[in-house]
PDB file of C-alpha atoms and ligand atoms in Angstrom:
ATOM      1  CA  UNK G   1     192.623  28.233 155.440  1.00 46.00           C
ATOM      2  CA  UNK G   2     193.693  29.334 151.973  1.00 56.00           C
ATOM      3  CA  UNK G   3     190.061  29.985 151.226  1.00 54.00           C
ATOM      4  CA  UNK G   4     189.816  32.451 154.152  1.00 53.00           C
ATOM      5  CA  UNK G   5     193.085  34.107 153.237  1.00 56.00           C
ATOM      6  CA  UNK G   6     191.791  34.646 149.710  1.00 55.00           C
ATOM      7  CA  UNK G   7     188.494  35.904 151.005  1.00 50.00           C
ATOM      8  CA  UNK G   8     190.032  38.591 153.215  1.00 53.00           C
ATOM      9  CA  UNK G   9     192.652  39.572 150.685  1.00 55.00           C
ATOM     10  CA  UNK G  10     189.977  40.606 148.203  1.00 56.00           C
ATOM     11  CA  UNK G  11     189.670  44.337 147.695  1.00 57.00           C
ATOM     12  CA  UNK G  12     186.699  45.835 149.562  1.00 55.00           C
ATOM     13  CA  UNK G  13     183.641  46.244 147.368  1.00 63.00           C
ATOM     14  CA  UNK G  14     183.522  49.798 146.084  1.00 71.00           C
ATOM     15  CA  UNK G  15     180.164  51.454 145.953  1.00 84.00           C
ATOM     16  CA  UNK G  16     179.604  52.781 142.449  1.00 93.00           C
ATOM     17  CA  UNK G  17     178.282  56.287 142.083  1.00 93.00           C
ATOM     18  CA  UNK G  18     175.551  57.334 139.713  1.00 95.00           C
ATOM     19  CA  UNK G  19     176.987  60.650 138.614  1.00 94.00           C
ATOM     20  CA  UNK G  20     173.785  62.371 137.507  1.00 94.00           C
ATOM     21  CA  UNK G  21     171.988  61.462 140.726  1.00 95.00           C
ATOM     22  CA  UNK G  22     174.735  62.574 143.044  1.00 96.00           C
ATOM     23  CA  UNK G  23     175.848  65.755 141.203  1.00 97.00           C
ATOM     24  CA  UNK G  24     174.069  68.647 139.506  1.00 97.00           C
ATOM     25  CA  UNK G  25     176.195  69.078 136.398  1.00 97.00           C
ATOM     26  CA  UNK G  26     176.346  72.792 135.619  1.00 97.00           C
ATOM     27  CA  UNK G  27     178.533  72.695 132.512  1.00 96.00           C
ATOM     28  CA  UNK G  28     181.633  71.247 130.884  1.00 95.00           C
ATOM     29  CA  UNK G  29     184.906  73.072 131.589  1.00 93.00           C
ATOM     30  CA  UNK G  30     188.142  73.001 129.651  1.00 71.00           C
ATOM     31  CA  UNK G  31     189.032  70.313 127.184  1.00 68.00           C
ATOM     32  CA  UNK G  32     190.859  67.268 128.503  1.00 78.00           C
ATOM     33  CA  UNK G  33     192.198  64.593 126.161  1.00 85.00           C
ATOM     34  CA  UNK G  34     191.764  61.797 128.722  1.00 90.00           C
ATOM     35  CA  UNK G  35     188.575  62.870 130.445  1.00 94.00           C
ATOM     36  CA  UNK G  36     185.496  65.029 130.707  1.00 95.00           C
ATOM     37  CA  UNK G  37     185.511  67.695 133.413  1.00 96.00           C
ATOM     38  CA  UNK G  38     182.339  69.376 134.711  1.00 97.00           C
ATOM     39  CA  UNK G  39     181.622  72.238 137.004  1.00 97.00           C
ATOM     40  CA  UNK G  40     179.090  70.632 139.318  1.00 98.00           C
ATOM     41  CA  UNK G  41     177.287  70.979 142.604  1.00 98.00           C
ATOM     42  CA  UNK G  42     177.669  68.063 144.969  1.00 97.00           C
ATOM     43  CA  UNK G  43     174.185  67.320 146.281  1.00 96.00           C
ATOM     44  CA  UNK G  44     175.841  65.939 149.427  1.00 94.00           C
ATOM     45  CA  UNK G  45     176.765  69.193 151.148  1.00 92.00           C
ATOM     46  CA  UNK G  46     175.994  71.561 148.272  1.00 95.00           C
ATOM     47  CA  UNK G  47     179.620  72.339 147.478  1.00 96.00           C
ATOM     48  CA  UNK G  48     180.771  73.568 144.053  1.00 97.00           C
ATOM     49  CA  UNK G  49     183.243  71.029 142.679  1.00 98.00           C
ATOM     50  CA  UNK G  50     185.128  70.015 139.550  1.00 98.00           C
ATOM     51  CA  UNK G  51     184.082  66.515 138.561  1.00 97.00           C
ATOM     52  CA  UNK G  52     186.550  64.666 136.338  1.00 97.00           C
ATOM     53  CA  UNK G  53     185.370  61.456 134.683  1.00 96.00           C
ATOM     54  CA  UNK G  54     188.123  59.507 132.939  1.00 96.00           C
ATOM     55  CA  UNK G  55     187.586  58.071 129.483  1.00 94.00           C
ATOM     56  CA  UNK G  56     187.356  54.304 129.956  1.00 95.00           C
ATOM     57  CA  UNK G  57     189.114  53.178 126.779  1.00 94.00           C
ATOM     58  CA  UNK G  58     191.955  55.713 127.047  1.00 93.00           C
ATOM     59  CA  UNK G  59     192.529  54.918 130.722  1.00 93.00           C
ATOM     60  CA  UNK G  60     192.681  51.223 129.928  1.00 92.00           C
ATOM     61  CA  UNK G  61     195.230  51.875 127.183  1.00 90.00           C
ATOM     62  CA  UNK G  62     197.365  53.869 129.614  1.00 88.00           C
ATOM     63  CA  UNK G  63     197.086  51.221 132.328  1.00 87.00           C
ATOM     64  CA  UNK G  64     198.231  48.571 129.848  1.00 87.00           C
ATOM     65  CA  UNK G  65     201.566  50.355 129.630  1.00 84.00           C
ATOM     66  CA  UNK G  66     202.120  49.642 133.312  1.00 84.00           C
ATOM     67  CA  UNK G  67     200.872  46.070 133.478  1.00 83.00           C
ATOM     68  CA  UNK G  68     202.497  44.163 136.345  1.00 84.00           C
ATOM     69  CA  UNK G  69     203.880  47.329 137.925  1.00 87.00           C
ATOM     70  CA  UNK G  70     200.911  48.184 140.144  1.00 84.00           C
ATOM     71  CA  UNK G  71     200.692  51.850 139.314  1.00 91.00           C
ATOM     72  CA  UNK G  72     198.150  53.531 141.605  1.00 95.00           C
ATOM     73  CA  UNK G  73     195.188  55.159 139.854  1.00 95.00           C
ATOM     74  CA  UNK G  74     195.022  58.924 139.314  1.00 96.00           C
ATOM     75  CA  UNK G  75     192.428  59.158 142.099  1.00 97.00           C
ATOM     76  CA  UNK G  76     194.556  57.173 144.573  1.00 97.00           C
ATOM     77  CA  UNK G  77     197.516  59.449 143.871  1.00 97.00           C
ATOM     78  CA  UNK G  78     195.613  62.737 143.900  1.00 98.00           C
ATOM     79  CA  UNK G  79     193.643  62.107 147.103  1.00 98.00           C
ATOM     80  CA  UNK G  80     196.915  61.934 149.063  1.00 98.00           C
ATOM     81  CA  UNK G  81     198.383  65.203 147.779  1.00 98.00           C
ATOM     82  CA  UNK G  82     198.110  68.054 150.263  1.00 98.00           C
ATOM     83  CA  UNK G  83     199.800  71.235 149.107  1.00 98.00           C
ATOM     84  CA  UNK G  84     198.586  74.816 148.585  1.00 98.00           C
ATOM     85  CA  UNK G  85     199.746  74.705 144.940  1.00 98.00           C
ATOM     86  CA  UNK G  86     198.107  71.388 144.119  1.00 98.00           C
ATOM     87  CA  UNK G  87     194.376  71.144 143.490  1.00 98.00           C
ATOM     88  CA  UNK G  88     192.628  69.475 146.428  1.00 98.00           C
ATOM     89  CA  UNK G  89     190.994  66.163 145.515  1.00 98.00           C
ATOM     90  CA  UNK G  90     188.042  65.480 147.801  1.00 97.00           C
ATOM     91  CA  UNK G  91     186.943  62.054 146.675  1.00 96.00           C
ATOM     92  CA  UNK G  92     187.550  59.445 143.995  1.00 97.00           C
ATOM     93  CA  UNK G  93     185.799  56.302 142.894  1.00 96.00           C
ATOM     94  CA  UNK G  94     183.991  54.451 140.125  1.00 97.00           C
ATOM     95  CA  UNK G  95     180.820  55.513 138.329  1.00 97.00           C
ATOM     96  CA  UNK G  96     177.917  53.169 137.609  1.00 96.00           C
ATOM     97  CA  UNK G  97     179.344  53.058 134.061  1.00 95.00           C
ATOM     98  CA  UNK G  98     182.674  51.738 135.427  1.00 95.00           C
ATOM     99  CA  UNK G  99     184.591  54.942 134.740  1.00 96.00           C
ATOM    100  CA  UNK G 100     187.072  56.333 137.255  1.00 97.00           C
ATOM    101  CA  UNK G 101     186.093  59.732 138.642  1.00 97.00           C
ATOM    102  CA  UNK G 102     187.670  62.419 140.813  1.00 97.00           C
ATOM    103  CA  UNK G 103     185.893  65.151 142.769  1.00 98.00           C
ATOM    104  CA  UNK G 104     188.054  68.234 143.228  1.00 98.00           C
ATOM    105  CA  UNK G 105     187.771  71.735 144.654  1.00 98.00           C
ATOM    106  CA  UNK G 106     186.718  73.954 141.764  1.00 98.00           C
ATOM    107  CA  UNK G 107     189.521  76.401 140.946  1.00 98.00           C
ATOM    108  CA  UNK G 108     188.169  79.725 139.676  1.00 97.00           C
ATOM    109  CA  UNK G 109     190.849  81.018 137.354  1.00 97.00           C
ATOM    110  CA  UNK G 110     192.507  80.670 133.963  1.00 97.00           C
ATOM    111  CA  UNK G 111     194.804  78.108 132.414  1.00 96.00           C
ATOM    112  CA  UNK G 112     198.489  79.015 132.500  1.00 98.00           C
ATOM    113  CA  UNK G 113     198.607  78.383 128.707  1.00 97.00           C
ATOM    114  CA  UNK G 114     196.225  81.292 128.270  1.00 97.00           C
ATOM    115  CA  UNK G 115     198.526  83.641 130.211  1.00 98.00           C
ATOM    116  CA  UNK G 116     201.567  82.318 128.317  1.00 98.00           C
ATOM    117  CA  UNK G 117     199.825  83.304 125.075  1.00 98.00           C
ATOM    118  CA  UNK G 118     198.576  86.627 126.354  1.00 97.00           C
ATOM    119  CA  UNK G 119     201.826  87.832 127.993  1.00 96.00           C
ATOM    120  CA  UNK G 120     199.742  90.614 129.531  1.00 97.00           C
ATOM    121  CA  UNK G 121     200.612  92.895 132.425  1.00 97.00           C
ATOM    122  CA  UNK G 122     199.325  90.376 134.970  1.00 97.00           C
ATOM    123  CA  UNK G 123     201.684  87.738 133.568  1.00 97.00           C
ATOM    124  CA  UNK G 124     204.669  90.067 133.431  1.00 95.00           C
ATOM    125  CA  UNK G 125     204.126  91.269 136.985  1.00 95.00           C
ATOM    126  CA  UNK G 126     203.610  87.822 138.523  1.00 97.00           C
ATOM    127  CA  UNK G 127     205.729  85.586 136.314  1.00 97.00           C
ATOM    128  CA  UNK G 128     208.443  84.878 138.824  1.00 98.00           C
ATOM    129  CA  UNK G 129     205.940  84.374 141.628  1.00 98.00           C
ATOM    130  CA  UNK G 130     204.028  81.844 139.479  1.00 98.00           C
ATOM    131  CA  UNK G 131     207.290  80.077 138.620  1.00 98.00           C
ATOM    132  CA  UNK G 132     208.184  79.769 142.313  1.00 98.00           C
ATOM    133  CA  UNK G 133     204.773  78.300 143.141  1.00 98.00           C
ATOM    134  CA  UNK G 134     204.990  75.727 140.320  1.00 98.00           C
ATOM    135  CA  UNK G 135     208.418  74.763 141.657  1.00 98.00           C
ATOM    136  CA  UNK G 136     207.059  74.394 145.210  1.00 98.00           C
ATOM    137  CA  UNK G 137     204.343  72.035 143.956  1.00 98.00           C
ATOM    138  CA  UNK G 138     206.864  69.992 141.984  1.00 98.00           C
ATOM    139  CA  UNK G 139     209.279  69.845 144.914  1.00 98.00           C
ATOM    140  CA  UNK G 140     206.440  68.558 147.119  1.00 98.00           C
ATOM    141  CA  UNK G 141     205.546  65.860 144.561  1.00 98.00           C
ATOM    142  CA  UNK G 142     209.175  64.782 144.413  1.00 98.00           C
ATOM    143  CA  UNK G 143     209.408  64.692 148.218  1.00 98.00           C
ATOM    144  CA  UNK G 144     206.394  62.370 148.168  1.00 98.00           C
ATOM    145  CA  UNK G 145     208.425  60.173 145.804  1.00 98.00           C
ATOM    146  CA  UNK G 146     206.455  60.681 142.602  1.00 98.00           C
ATOM    147  CA  UNK G 147     207.511  61.585 139.072  1.00 97.00           C
ATOM    148  CA  UNK G 148     204.947  63.852 137.399  1.00 97.00           C
ATOM    149  CA  UNK G 149     205.844  63.081 133.755  1.00 96.00           C
ATOM    150  CA  UNK G 150     203.534  65.699 132.233  1.00 96.00           C
ATOM    151  CA  UNK G 151     204.347  69.082 133.696  1.00 98.00           C
ATOM    152  CA  UNK G 152     203.363  71.816 131.208  1.00 98.00           C
ATOM    153  CA  UNK G 153     201.187  74.968 131.172  1.00 98.00           C
ATOM    154  CA  UNK G 154     198.154  72.904 130.054  1.00 96.00           C
ATOM    155  CA  UNK G 155     198.155  71.180 133.441  1.00 96.00           C
ATOM    156  CA  UNK G 156     198.364  74.319 135.550  1.00 98.00           C
ATOM    157  CA  UNK G 157     195.582  76.734 136.554  1.00 98.00           C
ATOM    158  CA  UNK G 158     196.238  80.241 137.898  1.00 98.00           C
ATOM    159  CA  UNK G 159     193.504  81.133 140.375  1.00 98.00           C
ATOM    160  CA  UNK G 160     191.874  84.549 140.485  1.00 98.00           C
ATOM    161  CA  UNK G 161     194.029  85.205 143.580  1.00 97.00           C
ATOM    162  CA  UNK G 162     197.214  84.406 141.603  1.00 97.00           C
ATOM    163  CA  UNK G 163     197.663  81.038 143.270  1.00 98.00           C
ATOM    164  CA  UNK G 164     199.117  78.283 141.126  1.00 98.00           C
ATOM    165  CA  UNK G 165     197.278  74.943 141.146  1.00 98.00           C
ATOM    166  CA  UNK G 166     198.616  71.808 139.477  1.00 98.00           C
ATOM    167  CA  UNK G 167     195.549  69.948 138.255  1.00 96.00           C
ATOM    168  CA  UNK G 168     196.363  66.752 136.387  1.00 95.00           C
ATOM    169  CA  UNK G 169     198.026  63.624 137.821  1.00 97.00           C
ATOM    170  CA  UNK G 170     197.055  61.254 135.043  1.00 94.00           C
ATOM    171  CA  UNK G 171     200.625  60.280 134.139  1.00 94.00           C
ATOM    172  CA  UNK G 172     202.227  60.427 137.593  1.00 96.00           C
ATOM    173  CA  UNK G 173     204.271  57.343 138.493  1.00 95.00           C
ATOM    174  CA  UNK G 174     206.099  56.230 141.646  1.00 96.00           C
ATOM    175  CA  UNK G 175     209.775  57.176 141.712  1.00 97.00           C
ATOM    176  CA  UNK G 176     210.907  53.551 141.872  1.00 95.00           C
ATOM    177  CA  UNK G 177     213.261  51.514 139.638  1.00 93.00           C
ATOM    178  CA  UNK G 178     210.546  49.720 137.609  1.00 91.00           C
ATOM    179  CA  UNK G 179     208.982  53.055 136.641  1.00 92.00           C
ATOM    180  CA  UNK G 180     212.372  54.635 135.884  1.00 92.00           C
ATOM    181  CA  UNK G 181     213.297  51.836 133.492  1.00 89.00           C
ATOM    182  CA  UNK G 182     213.764  52.829 129.837  1.00 87.00           C
ATOM    183  CA  UNK G 183     210.915  52.508 127.403  1.00 80.00           C
ATOM    184  CA  UNK G 184     207.719  54.322 128.193  1.00 77.00           C
ATOM    185  CA  UNK G 185     207.310  57.625 126.322  1.00 78.00           C
ATOM    186  CA  UNK G 186     204.070  58.969 127.810  1.00 81.00           C
ATOM    187  CA  UNK G 187     203.897  62.749 128.158  1.00 85.00           C
ATOM    188  CA  UNK G 188     203.784  65.832 125.938  1.00 88.00           C
ATOM    189  CA  UNK G 189     206.490  65.807 123.244  1.00 88.00           C
ATOM    190  CA  UNK G 190     207.617  69.455 123.468  1.00 92.00           C
ATOM    191  CA  UNK G 191     208.194  69.213 127.231  1.00 94.00           C
ATOM    192  CA  UNK G 192     209.929  65.841 127.265  1.00 93.00           C
ATOM    193  CA  UNK G 193     213.502  65.481 128.448  1.00 93.00           C
ATOM    194  CA  UNK G 194     215.942  64.052 125.880  1.00 92.00           C
ATOM    195  CA  UNK G 195     216.521  60.885 127.935  1.00 93.00           C
ATOM    196  CA  UNK G 196     212.774  60.196 127.852  1.00 92.00           C
ATOM    197  CA  UNK G 197     212.521  60.831 124.106  1.00 89.00           C
ATOM    198  CA  UNK G 198     215.511  58.562 123.535  1.00 90.00           C
ATOM    199  CA  UNK G 199     213.970  55.842 125.712  1.00 90.00           C
ATOM    200  CA  UNK G 200     216.848  55.875 128.205  1.00 92.00           C
ATOM    201  CA  UNK G 201     216.613  55.507 131.982  1.00 93.00           C
ATOM    202  CA  UNK G 202     214.669  58.349 133.609  1.00 95.00           C
ATOM    203  CA  UNK G 203     214.283  59.876 137.058  1.00 97.00           C
ATOM    204  CA  UNK G 204     212.755  62.981 138.667  1.00 98.00           C
ATOM    205  CA  UNK G 205     215.064  65.174 136.585  1.00 98.00           C
ATOM    206  CA  UNK G 206     212.740  64.689 133.591  1.00 97.00           C
ATOM    207  CA  UNK G 207     210.268  66.891 135.524  1.00 98.00           C
ATOM    208  CA  UNK G 208     212.978  69.500 136.123  1.00 98.00           C
ATOM    209  CA  UNK G 209     213.426  69.666 132.350  1.00 97.00           C
ATOM    210  CA  UNK G 210     209.657  70.083 131.738  1.00 98.00           C
ATOM    211  CA  UNK G 211     209.556  72.718 134.482  1.00 98.00           C
ATOM    212  CA  UNK G 212     212.378  74.616 132.755  1.00 98.00           C
ATOM    213  CA  UNK G 213     210.570  74.445 129.376  1.00 97.00           C
ATOM    214  CA  UNK G 214     207.459  75.824 131.099  1.00 98.00           C
ATOM    215  CA  UNK G 215     209.472  78.673 132.672  1.00 98.00           C
ATOM    216  CA  UNK G 216     211.083  79.416 129.289  1.00 98.00           C
ATOM    217  CA  UNK G 217     207.646  79.716 127.673  1.00 98.00           C
ATOM    218  CA  UNK G 218     206.353  81.889 130.477  1.00 98.00           C
ATOM    219  CA  UNK G 219     209.077  84.412 129.686  1.00 98.00           C
ATOM    220  CA  UNK G 220     209.258  84.146 125.898  1.00 98.00           C
ATOM    221  CA  UNK G 221     205.938  82.683 124.653  1.00 97.00           C
ATOM    222  CA  UNK G 222     208.209  80.324 122.675  1.00 96.00           C
ATOM    223  CA  UNK G 223     209.570  76.850 123.186  1.00 95.00           C
ATOM    224  CA  UNK G 224     213.356  76.463 123.657  1.00 95.00           C
ATOM    225  CA  UNK G 225     213.475  74.220 120.571  1.00 93.00           C
ATOM    226  CA  UNK G 226     211.322  74.453 117.425  1.00 88.00           C
ATOM    227  CA  UNK G 227     207.814  73.233 118.234  1.00 87.00           C
ATOM    228  CA  UNK G 228     207.219  69.607 117.233  1.00 82.00           C
ATOM    229  CA  UNK G 229     204.114  67.494 117.116  1.00 78.00           C
ATOM    230  CA  UNK G 230     205.726  64.065 117.293  1.00 79.00           C
ATOM    231  CA  UNK G 231     208.508  62.262 119.146  1.00 77.00           C
ATOM    232  CA  UNK G 232     210.308  61.783 115.839  1.00 78.00           C
ATOM    233  CA  UNK G 233     210.510  65.501 115.101  1.00 79.00           C
ATOM    234  CA  UNK G 234     211.676  66.209 118.659  1.00 80.00           C
ATOM    235  CA  UNK G 235     214.382  63.566 118.176  1.00 79.00           C
ATOM    236  CA  UNK G 236     215.647  65.500 115.160  1.00 76.00           C
ATOM    237  CA  UNK G 237     216.481  68.655 117.095  1.00 75.00           C
ATOM    238  CA  UNK G 238     216.961  67.468 120.667  1.00 79.00           C
ATOM    239  CA  UNK G 239     220.748  67.185 120.334  1.00 82.00           C
ATOM    240  CA  UNK G 240     221.041  70.866 119.402  1.00 88.00           C
ATOM    241  CA  UNK G 241     221.476  73.398 122.221  1.00 92.00           C
ATOM    242  CA  UNK G 242     218.295  75.309 123.190  1.00 94.00           C
ATOM    243  CA  UNK G 243     217.727  78.958 122.227  1.00 96.00           C
ATOM    244  CA  UNK G 244     219.337  81.298 124.748  1.00 97.00           C
ATOM    245  CA  UNK G 245     216.623  83.001 126.787  1.00 98.00           C
ATOM    246  CA  UNK G 246     218.898  86.056 127.210  1.00 98.00           C
ATOM    247  CA  UNK G 247     218.641  86.724 123.477  1.00 97.00           C
ATOM    248  CA  UNK G 248     214.841  86.603 123.535  1.00 97.00           C
ATOM    249  CA  UNK G 249     214.114  88.559 126.714  1.00 97.00           C
ATOM    250  CA  UNK G 250     215.988  91.781 126.820  1.00 95.00           C
ATOM    251  CA  UNK G 251     217.219  92.626 130.305  1.00 95.00           C
ATOM    252  CA  UNK G 252     216.194  89.313 131.903  1.00 97.00           C
ATOM    253  CA  UNK G 253     217.762  88.890 135.328  1.00 98.00           C
ATOM    254  CA  UNK G 254     220.945  86.809 134.995  1.00 98.00           C
ATOM    255  CA  UNK G 255     220.180  84.537 137.969  1.00 98.00           C
ATOM    256  CA  UNK G 256     216.726  83.744 136.538  1.00 98.00           C
ATOM    257  CA  UNK G 257     218.105  83.180 133.031  1.00 98.00           C
ATOM    258  CA  UNK G 258     220.890  80.909 134.281  1.00 98.00           C
ATOM    259  CA  UNK G 259     218.460  78.894 136.451  1.00 98.00           C
ATOM    260  CA  UNK G 260     216.142  78.235 133.499  1.00 98.00           C
ATOM    261  CA  UNK G 261     218.962  77.383 131.070  1.00 98.00           C
ATOM    262  CA  UNK G 262     220.490  74.938 133.575  1.00 98.00           C
ATOM    263  CA  UNK G 263     217.117  73.183 133.837  1.00 98.00           C
ATOM    264  CA  UNK G 264     217.180  72.713 130.043  1.00 97.00           C
ATOM    265  CA  UNK G 265     220.553  70.945 129.971  1.00 96.00           C
ATOM    266  CA  UNK G 266     220.435  68.026 127.548  1.00 94.00           C
ATOM    267  CA  UNK G 267     222.201  65.651 129.946  1.00 95.00           C
ATOM    268  CA  UNK G 268     220.420  65.141 133.289  1.00 97.00           C
ATOM    269  CA  UNK G 269     223.753  65.372 135.181  1.00 98.00           C
ATOM    270  CA  UNK G 270     224.158  68.952 133.922  1.00 98.00           C
ATOM    271  CA  UNK G 271     220.681  69.937 135.156  1.00 98.00           C
ATOM    272  CA  UNK G 272     219.658  70.971 138.668  1.00 98.00           C
ATOM    273  CA  UNK G 273     219.849  67.856 140.861  1.00 97.00           C
ATOM    274  CA  UNK G 274     216.667  68.865 142.725  1.00 98.00           C
ATOM    275  CA  UNK G 275     213.752  71.226 142.161  1.00 98.00           C
ATOM    276  CA  UNK G 276     214.483  72.769 145.577  1.00 98.00           C
ATOM    277  CA  UNK G 277     217.859  74.055 144.364  1.00 98.00           C
ATOM    278  CA  UNK G 278     216.297  75.583 141.245  1.00 98.00           C
ATOM    279  CA  UNK G 279     213.450  77.225 143.177  1.00 98.00           C
ATOM    280  CA  UNK G 280     215.901  78.655 145.719  1.00 98.00           C
ATOM    281  CA  UNK G 281     217.555  80.601 142.920  1.00 98.00           C
ATOM    282  CA  UNK G 282     214.205  81.895 141.669  1.00 98.00           C
ATOM    283  CA  UNK G 283     213.240  82.895 145.200  1.00 98.00           C
ATOM    284  CA  UNK G 284     216.556  84.671 145.785  1.00 97.00           C
ATOM    285  CA  UNK G 285     216.134  86.594 142.530  1.00 98.00           C
ATOM    286  CA  UNK G 286     212.498  87.449 143.311  1.00 97.00           C
ATOM    287  CA  UNK G 287     213.473  88.803 146.730  1.00 96.00           C
ATOM    288  CA  UNK G 288     216.276  90.884 145.236  1.00 97.00           C
ATOM    289  CA  UNK G 289     213.960  92.218 142.498  1.00 96.00           C
ATOM    290  CA  UNK G 290     211.084  92.853 144.923  1.00 93.00           C
ATOM    291  CA  UNK G 291     208.819  90.503 142.961  1.00 91.00           C
ATOM    292  CA  UNK G 292     207.390  88.476 145.821  1.00 90.00           C
ATOM    293  CA  UNK G 293     203.925  89.320 147.140  1.00 89.00           C
ATOM    294  CA  UNK G 294     204.107  91.029 150.548  1.00 76.00           C
ATOM    295  CA  UNK G 295     202.988  87.982 152.524  1.00 73.00           C
ATOM    296  CA  UNK G 296     205.882  85.985 151.051  1.00 67.00           C
ATOM    297  CA  UNK G 297     208.676  88.458 151.689  1.00 52.00           C
ATOM    298  CA  UNK G 298     209.468  87.005 155.099  1.00 43.00           C
ATOM    299  CA  UNK G 299     208.709  83.370 154.195  1.00 41.00           C
TER     300      UNK G 299
HETATM  301  N1  ATP B   1     189.808  71.413 139.761  1.00 60.43           N
HETATM  302  C1  ATP B   1     189.529  72.077 138.649  1.00 60.43           C
HETATM  303  N2  ATP B   1     188.939  73.300 138.705  1.00 60.43           N
HETATM  304  C2  ATP B   1     188.610  73.970 137.570  1.00 60.43           C
HETATM  305  N3  ATP B   1     188.845  73.507 136.327  1.00 60.43           N
HETATM  306  C3  ATP B   1     189.436  72.303 136.211  1.00 60.43           C
HETATM  307  C4  ATP B   1     189.805  71.536 137.349  1.00 60.43           C
HETATM  308  N4  ATP B   1     190.387  70.379 136.931  1.00 60.43           N
HETATM  309  C5  ATP B   1     190.378  70.430 135.588  1.00 60.43           C
HETATM  310  N5  ATP B   1     189.809  71.568 135.136  1.00 60.43           N
HETATM  311  C6  ATP B   1     189.628  71.965 133.718  1.00 60.43           C
HETATM  312  O1  ATP B   1     189.478  70.796 132.921  1.00 60.43           O
HETATM  313  C7  ATP B   1     190.514  70.708 131.929  1.00 60.43           C
HETATM  314  C8  ATP B   1     190.977  69.260 131.752  1.00 60.43           C
HETATM  315  O2  ATP B   1     191.494  68.765 132.976  1.00 60.43           O
HETATM  316  P1  ATP B   1     192.722  67.747 133.052  1.00 60.43           P
HETATM  317  O3  ATP B   1     193.951  68.374 132.491  1.00 60.43           O
HETATM  318  O4  ATP B   1     192.811  67.245 134.446  1.00 60.43           O
HETATM  319  O5  ATP B   1     192.156  66.606 132.083  1.00 60.43           O
HETATM  320  P2  ATP B   1     192.916  65.554 131.170  1.00 60.43           P
HETATM  321  O6  ATP B   1     191.886  64.807 130.418  1.00 60.43           O
HETATM  322  O7  ATP B   1     193.860  64.777 132.018  1.00 60.43           O
HETATM  323  O8  ATP B   1     193.685  66.517 130.200  1.00 60.43           O
HETATM  324  P3  ATP B   1     195.008  66.296 129.367  1.00 60.43           P
HETATM  325  O9  ATP B   1     195.334  64.834 129.411  1.00 60.43           O
HETATM  326  O10 ATP B   1     194.619  66.818 128.016  1.00 60.43           O
HETATM  327  O11 ATP B   1     196.005  67.171 130.065  1.00 60.43           O
HETATM  328  C9  ATP B   1     191.599  71.637 132.446  1.00 60.43           C
HETATM  329  O12 ATP B   1     192.368  72.179 131.416  1.00 60.43           O
HETATM  330  C10 ATP B   1     190.826  72.706 133.188  1.00 60.43           C
HETATM  331  O13 ATP B   1     190.362  73.695 132.286  1.00 60.43           O
END
């Protein structure tokens, strides 16, 4: 009987995909540190897609950090996310080379980092609207009981229609006690909450901090603390208060400024308790300032 139990408990055999047979690879896009991403045509159906193939060695190294915790793969997480501000994942699986892959809708647009750098008219006009959409995506992720752990402009695309799309779920973890335990410092140093840098207990409020850093950059093109390229250098300044956004952006709306600064609070208890509360303030301000697109004014 044990034999049969074992037999049926085995994971179903996954059919491996030969990437170059199934997809016409048109060209590499962007530059991921964990993966290669192609613009490709899916020969099944002819659809234009983004094909992300994860680097085997780097994925293994990441998975080793979560040994015994049963963290779902990036593909398993992404395929279940359904939100207008989150890139749609159409399929995931394993290549014939044993790499994990994801097939996504191809988002025609630019990286948010590019607009942060440019600070052009498009950015200035839509900034608050972009910020609201990022917040909606994050709120959805939190409602689904995930912690993103790597929210930053690098992981956000702005479509040609000014729609925000979160694109990378490589570091997402379940919002459960084992994953909130102190220790693991995966993420991007400049966007990491102090409790994460200090290896204390974490929760979804680490994402609220990263969201606030992102908002701060979208307004100022600067980070709230001096830029650092290692955890150690972040540790050196993280106990100092952040720069005041009001001093960098002349005439910034007070409700917007206060919402961002509260998200940057060093202690999680002083931050917004939920993304929803933070976004509500941005939405209120946007309505008052007439900065919502027409279709959103009554939403
Ligand atoms: N669905 C998509 N549509 C269009 N371009 C995409 C899409 N997904 C990813 N890209 C492009 O590929 C780049 C790398 O993607 P992604 O951030 O998911 O990879 P990564 O290896 O996890 O990167 P990193 O770990 O450095 O953040 C993105 O910056 C973006 O330019």
